[in-house]
XYZ file of C-alpha atoms in Angstrom:
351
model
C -26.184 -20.555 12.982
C -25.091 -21.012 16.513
C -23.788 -24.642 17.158
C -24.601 -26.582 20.332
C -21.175 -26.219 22.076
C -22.209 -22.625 22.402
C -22.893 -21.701 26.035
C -26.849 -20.834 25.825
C -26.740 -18.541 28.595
C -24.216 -16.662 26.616
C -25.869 -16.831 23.296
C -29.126 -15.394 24.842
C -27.760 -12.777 26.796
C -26.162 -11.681 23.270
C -29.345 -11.978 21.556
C -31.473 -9.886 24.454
C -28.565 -7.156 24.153
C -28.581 -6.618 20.478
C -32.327 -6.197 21.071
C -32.126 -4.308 23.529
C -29.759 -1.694 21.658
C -30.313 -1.986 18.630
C -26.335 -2.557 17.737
C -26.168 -4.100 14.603
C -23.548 -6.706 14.199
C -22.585 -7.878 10.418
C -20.750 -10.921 9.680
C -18.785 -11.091 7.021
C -15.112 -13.017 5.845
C -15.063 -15.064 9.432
C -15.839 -12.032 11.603
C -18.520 -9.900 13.494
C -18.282 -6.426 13.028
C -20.002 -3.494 14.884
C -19.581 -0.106 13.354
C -16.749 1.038 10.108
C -18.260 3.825 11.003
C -20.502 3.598 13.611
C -24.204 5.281 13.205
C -23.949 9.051 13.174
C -20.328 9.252 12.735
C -19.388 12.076 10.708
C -15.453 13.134 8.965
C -12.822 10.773 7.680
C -11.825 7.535 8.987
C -9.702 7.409 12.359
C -5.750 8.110 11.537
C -3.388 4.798 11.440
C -2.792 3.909 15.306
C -6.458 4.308 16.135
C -6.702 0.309 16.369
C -5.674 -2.148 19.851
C -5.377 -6.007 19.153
C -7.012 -7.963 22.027
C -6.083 -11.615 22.338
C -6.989 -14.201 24.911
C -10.285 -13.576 25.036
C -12.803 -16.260 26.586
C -14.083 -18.651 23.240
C -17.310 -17.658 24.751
C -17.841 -14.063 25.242
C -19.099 -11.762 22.935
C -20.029 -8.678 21.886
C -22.434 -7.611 24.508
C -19.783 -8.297 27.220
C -16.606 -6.884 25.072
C -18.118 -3.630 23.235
C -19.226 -1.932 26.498
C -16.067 -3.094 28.189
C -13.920 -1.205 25.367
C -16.455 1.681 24.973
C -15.648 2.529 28.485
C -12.415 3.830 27.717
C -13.543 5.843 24.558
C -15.344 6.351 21.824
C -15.576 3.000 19.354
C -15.256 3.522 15.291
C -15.279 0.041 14.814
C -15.121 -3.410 16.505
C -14.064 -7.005 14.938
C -14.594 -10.406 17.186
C -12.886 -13.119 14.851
C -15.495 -15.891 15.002
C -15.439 -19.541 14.045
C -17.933 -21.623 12.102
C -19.268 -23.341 15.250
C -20.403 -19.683 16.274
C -17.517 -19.494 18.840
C -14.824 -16.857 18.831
C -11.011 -16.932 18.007
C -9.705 -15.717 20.717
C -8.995 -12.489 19.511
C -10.811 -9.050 18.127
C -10.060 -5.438 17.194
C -11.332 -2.631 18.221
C -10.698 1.026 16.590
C -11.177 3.597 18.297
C -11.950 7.498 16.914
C -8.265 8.853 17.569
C -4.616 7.495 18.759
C -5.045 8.486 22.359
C -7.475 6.421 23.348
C -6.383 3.959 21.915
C -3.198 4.047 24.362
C -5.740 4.949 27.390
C -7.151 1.127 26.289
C -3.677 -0.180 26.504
C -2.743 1.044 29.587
C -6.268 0.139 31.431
C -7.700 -2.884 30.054
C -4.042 -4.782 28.936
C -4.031 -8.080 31.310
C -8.178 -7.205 32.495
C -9.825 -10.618 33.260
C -12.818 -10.303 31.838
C -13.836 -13.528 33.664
C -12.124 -15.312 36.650
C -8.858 -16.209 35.909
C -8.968 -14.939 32.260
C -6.612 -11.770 31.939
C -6.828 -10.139 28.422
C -3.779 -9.164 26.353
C -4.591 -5.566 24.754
C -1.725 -4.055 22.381
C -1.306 -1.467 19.429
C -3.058 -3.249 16.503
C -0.201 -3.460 13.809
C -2.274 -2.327 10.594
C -0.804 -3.503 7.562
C -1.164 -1.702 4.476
C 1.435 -3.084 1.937
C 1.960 -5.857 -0.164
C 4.556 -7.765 -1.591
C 4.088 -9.517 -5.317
C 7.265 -11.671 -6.541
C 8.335 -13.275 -9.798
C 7.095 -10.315 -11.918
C 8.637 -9.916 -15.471
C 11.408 -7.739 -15.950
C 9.662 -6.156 -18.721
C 6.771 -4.974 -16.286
C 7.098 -1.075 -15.700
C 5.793 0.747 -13.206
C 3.023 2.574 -14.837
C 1.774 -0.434 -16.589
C 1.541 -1.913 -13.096
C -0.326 0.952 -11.727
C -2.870 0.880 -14.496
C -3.224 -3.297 -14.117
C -4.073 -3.054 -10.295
C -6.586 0.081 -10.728
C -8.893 -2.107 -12.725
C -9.045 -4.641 -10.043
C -8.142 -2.806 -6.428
C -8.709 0.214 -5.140
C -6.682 2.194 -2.833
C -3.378 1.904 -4.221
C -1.024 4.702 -3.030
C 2.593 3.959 -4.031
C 3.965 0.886 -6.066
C 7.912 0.291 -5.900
C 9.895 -2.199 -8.172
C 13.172 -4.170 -6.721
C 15.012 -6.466 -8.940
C 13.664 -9.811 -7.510
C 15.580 -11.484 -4.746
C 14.267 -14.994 -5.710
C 13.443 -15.030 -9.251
C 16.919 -14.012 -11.038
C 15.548 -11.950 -13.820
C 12.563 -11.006 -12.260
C 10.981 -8.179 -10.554
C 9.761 -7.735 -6.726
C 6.289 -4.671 -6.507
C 5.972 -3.463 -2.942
C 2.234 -2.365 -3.005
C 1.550 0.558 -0.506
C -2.578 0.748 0.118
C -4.422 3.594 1.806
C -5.741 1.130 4.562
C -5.020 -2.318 6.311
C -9.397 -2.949 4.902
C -7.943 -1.822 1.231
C -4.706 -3.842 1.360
C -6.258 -6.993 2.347
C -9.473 -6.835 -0.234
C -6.537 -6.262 -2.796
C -4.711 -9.522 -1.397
C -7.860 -11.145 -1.253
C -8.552 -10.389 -5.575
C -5.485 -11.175 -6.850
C -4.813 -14.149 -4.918
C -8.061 -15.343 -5.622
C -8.819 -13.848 -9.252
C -8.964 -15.455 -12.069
C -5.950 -15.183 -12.866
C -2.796 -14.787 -11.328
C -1.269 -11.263 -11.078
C 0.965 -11.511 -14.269
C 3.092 -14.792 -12.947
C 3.811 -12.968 -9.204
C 3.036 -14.445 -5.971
C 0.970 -11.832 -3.689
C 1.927 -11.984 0.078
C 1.776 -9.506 2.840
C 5.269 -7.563 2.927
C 6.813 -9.260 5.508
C 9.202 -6.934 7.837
C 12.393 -9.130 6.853
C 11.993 -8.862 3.387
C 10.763 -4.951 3.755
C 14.510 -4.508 5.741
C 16.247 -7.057 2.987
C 15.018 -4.814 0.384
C 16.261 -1.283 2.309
C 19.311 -2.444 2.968
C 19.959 -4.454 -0.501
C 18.419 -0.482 -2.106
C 20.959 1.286 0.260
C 24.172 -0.662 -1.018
C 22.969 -0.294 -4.525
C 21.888 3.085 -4.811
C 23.860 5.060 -2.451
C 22.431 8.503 -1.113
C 25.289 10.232 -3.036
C 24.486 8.912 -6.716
C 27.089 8.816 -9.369
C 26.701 8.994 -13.474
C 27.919 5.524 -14.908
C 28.959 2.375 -13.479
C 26.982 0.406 -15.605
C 26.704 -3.149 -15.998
C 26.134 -4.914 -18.987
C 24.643 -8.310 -19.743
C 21.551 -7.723 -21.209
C 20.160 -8.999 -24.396
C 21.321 -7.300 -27.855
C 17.723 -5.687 -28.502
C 15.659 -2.927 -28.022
C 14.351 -3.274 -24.602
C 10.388 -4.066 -24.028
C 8.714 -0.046 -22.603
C 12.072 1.954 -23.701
C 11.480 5.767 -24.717
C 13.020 5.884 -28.430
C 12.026 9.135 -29.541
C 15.124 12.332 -28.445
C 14.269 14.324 -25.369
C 15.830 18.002 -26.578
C 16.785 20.934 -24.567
C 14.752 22.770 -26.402
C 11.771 21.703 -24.603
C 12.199 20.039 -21.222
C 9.329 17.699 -19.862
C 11.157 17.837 -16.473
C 10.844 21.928 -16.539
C 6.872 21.409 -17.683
C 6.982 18.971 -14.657
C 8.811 21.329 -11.714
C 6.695 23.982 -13.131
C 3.185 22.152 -12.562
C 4.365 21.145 -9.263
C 4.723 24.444 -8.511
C 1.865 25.766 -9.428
C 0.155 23.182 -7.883
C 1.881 23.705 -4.616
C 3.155 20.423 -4.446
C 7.163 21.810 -4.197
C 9.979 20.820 -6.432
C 10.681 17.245 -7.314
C 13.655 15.420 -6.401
C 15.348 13.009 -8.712
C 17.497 9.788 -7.494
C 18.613 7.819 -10.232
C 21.133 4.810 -11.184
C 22.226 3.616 -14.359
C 22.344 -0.161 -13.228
C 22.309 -2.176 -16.600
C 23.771 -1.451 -20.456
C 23.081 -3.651 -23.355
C 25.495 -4.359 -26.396
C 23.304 -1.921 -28.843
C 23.767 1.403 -26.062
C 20.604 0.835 -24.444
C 20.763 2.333 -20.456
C 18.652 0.531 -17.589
C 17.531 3.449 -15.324
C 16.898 2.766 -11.712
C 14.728 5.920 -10.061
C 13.645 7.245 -6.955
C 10.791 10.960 -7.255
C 10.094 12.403 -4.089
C 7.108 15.385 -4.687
C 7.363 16.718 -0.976
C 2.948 18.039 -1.657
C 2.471 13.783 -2.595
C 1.900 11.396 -0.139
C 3.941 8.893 -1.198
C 7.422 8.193 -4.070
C 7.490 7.259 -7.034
C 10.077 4.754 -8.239
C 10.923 1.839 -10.825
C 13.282 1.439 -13.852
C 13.712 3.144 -17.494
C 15.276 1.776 -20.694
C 17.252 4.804 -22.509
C 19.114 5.341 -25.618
C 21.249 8.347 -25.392
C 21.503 10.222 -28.830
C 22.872 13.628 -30.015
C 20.331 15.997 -28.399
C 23.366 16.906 -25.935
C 21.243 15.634 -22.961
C 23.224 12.795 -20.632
C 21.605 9.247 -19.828
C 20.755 10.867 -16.648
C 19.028 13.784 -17.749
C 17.311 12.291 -20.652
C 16.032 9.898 -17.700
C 14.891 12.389 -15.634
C 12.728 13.710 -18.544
C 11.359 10.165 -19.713
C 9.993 9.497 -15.311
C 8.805 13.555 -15.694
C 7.076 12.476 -18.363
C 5.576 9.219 -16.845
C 4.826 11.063 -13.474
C 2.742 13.545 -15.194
C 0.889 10.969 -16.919
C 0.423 8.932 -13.699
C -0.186 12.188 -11.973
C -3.404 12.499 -14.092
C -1.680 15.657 -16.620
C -1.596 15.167 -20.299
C 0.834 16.984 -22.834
C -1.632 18.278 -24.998
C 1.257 18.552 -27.813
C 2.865 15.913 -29.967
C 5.774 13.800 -29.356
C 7.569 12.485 -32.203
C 10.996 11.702 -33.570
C 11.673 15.800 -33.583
C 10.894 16.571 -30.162
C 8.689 17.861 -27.582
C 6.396 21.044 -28.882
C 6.378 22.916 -26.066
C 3.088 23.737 -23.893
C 1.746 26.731 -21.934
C 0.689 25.244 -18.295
C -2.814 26.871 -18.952
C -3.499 25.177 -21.688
């Protein structure tokens, strides 16, 4: 519904050109979008960069004015106006464009264009964001559990990291990385609006002080050169919730099954980062880990409760064969063995 503040003139001349082209404009979430893809556009989505912010725009101009203006410059994948309830805009829109140069060749020739007298436009790069930020999670949440939580009610999800909370002593921090700024946001939209909270956390964008708090706090703790020990203790005298209890023997390594399925998937060799940051009374080792699979788009990293034992394996090692474990499961690979209080039975990888 268009309100009566609208200028008519304006409203008509939108109505005659949507007509008259046969653009088709969908409103949805408190905007008007043309295209995401466009008709007859064929391949994958433009890359991340594709996208120019334009703000300062007129309260009312529209579409038939503004798409032609930024089609000039090159080819359109998608355009957003941000509109209002009275049927006026924002003040601002998007516009994606099909590849990363054009959208600089918008920068650099429509930035500071008056698209009326007197009204110069601001056009910049479009900062997309992708990831998340959920606080106040339970220490007890790992990282697979997380992973299989958020599938059932996003999609997208690329990477999930765990930080020891910086606000919620005892707590967890999840950075959620999403395939898209469109995924991201339909994700922040669910589980801040679900039915239920996400598990006690408090979903946010990730804000680019807390991304460099957490860096910098992930630096100082886990140094690039990382050292066995240097433990802390402190932790309650039980067995902790998600620790791996059954002996991880040299006689069958799940981090050798993992290298080798990497390889023969092409991916290249994993590479392990981990930090035994936490003991409790009973022997029990808090892992903290970092897996980088150069073939995977994005790492892999949380925490892992261990017990060492007599299978002549270290904390670290044992570790590394617990995440090679959970990364093959998350990886969507089964051990098609048993695992049990004796050991792993070991596997051919064309099984």
């Amino acid at each position: 519904m268009w309100s009566d503040a609208v200028n008519q003139n304006n409203k008509t001349a939108l109505l005659a050109w949507v007509k008259e082209t046969g653009i088709q404009l969908v409103q949805v979430n408190g905007q008007r979008k043309y295209g995401g893809p466009p008709s007859g556009w064929i391949g994958e989505p433009p890359p991340s960069g594709s996208e120019v912010f334009i703000g300062k725009l007129p309260q009312d101009i529209y579409e038939n004015k503004l798409i032609p203006l930024f089609q000039s410059v090159g080819k359109l994948y998608e355009f957003r106006l941000m509109m209002t309830f009275s049927g006026l805009n924002r003040g601002f829109a998007y516009a994606k464009y099909s590849n990363r140069r054009s959208a600089q060749i918008a920068i650099a020739a429509l930035n500071n264009f008056e698209v009326q007298k007197g009204c110069p436009i601001m056009v910049c790069r479009s900062t997309e964001k992708c990831e998340l930020c959920v606080d106040g999670l339970s220490s007890s949440m790992e990282q697979g559990q997380l992973r299989t939580l958020l599938q059932e009610v996003t999609t997208g999800v690329l990477n999930i990291s765990l930080y020891p909370s910086p606000s919620r002593k005892g707590g967890q921090l999840a950075v959620l990385k999403y395939n898209s700024h469109r995924a991201a946001a339909m994700a922040k939209k669910t589980l801040v609006e679900g039915t239920q909270p996400l598990w006690g956390g408090v979903v946010d964008w990730l804000k680019v002080d807390m991304k460099q708090k957490l860096r910098a706090n992930t630096e100082r703790t886990f140094p690039e050169s990382l050292q066995p020990g240097g433990c802390k203790s402190g932790s309650p005298s039980q067995t902790p919730h998600g620790a791996v209890t059954c002996p991880l023997p040299q006689a069958f390594c799940v981090l050798d099954y993992l290298n080798a399925l990497c390889k023969k998937q092409r991916l290249g060799i994993p590479v392990f980062l981990t930090k035994c940051v936490q003991a409790n009374p009973d022997g029990w080792l808090r892992f903290w880990y970092q897996v980088v699979i150069p073939g995977y788009p994005s790492p892999f990293s949380g925490f892992m409760w261990i017990k060492p034992d007599k299978s002549g394996l270290s904390g670290h090692d044992k570790a590394k064969n617990a995440i090679a474990l959970q990364l093959l499961k998350t990886l969507g690979e089964s051990l098609h063995g048993s695992v049990d209080f004796l050991g792993f039975v070991p596997l051919s990888l064309n099984s």
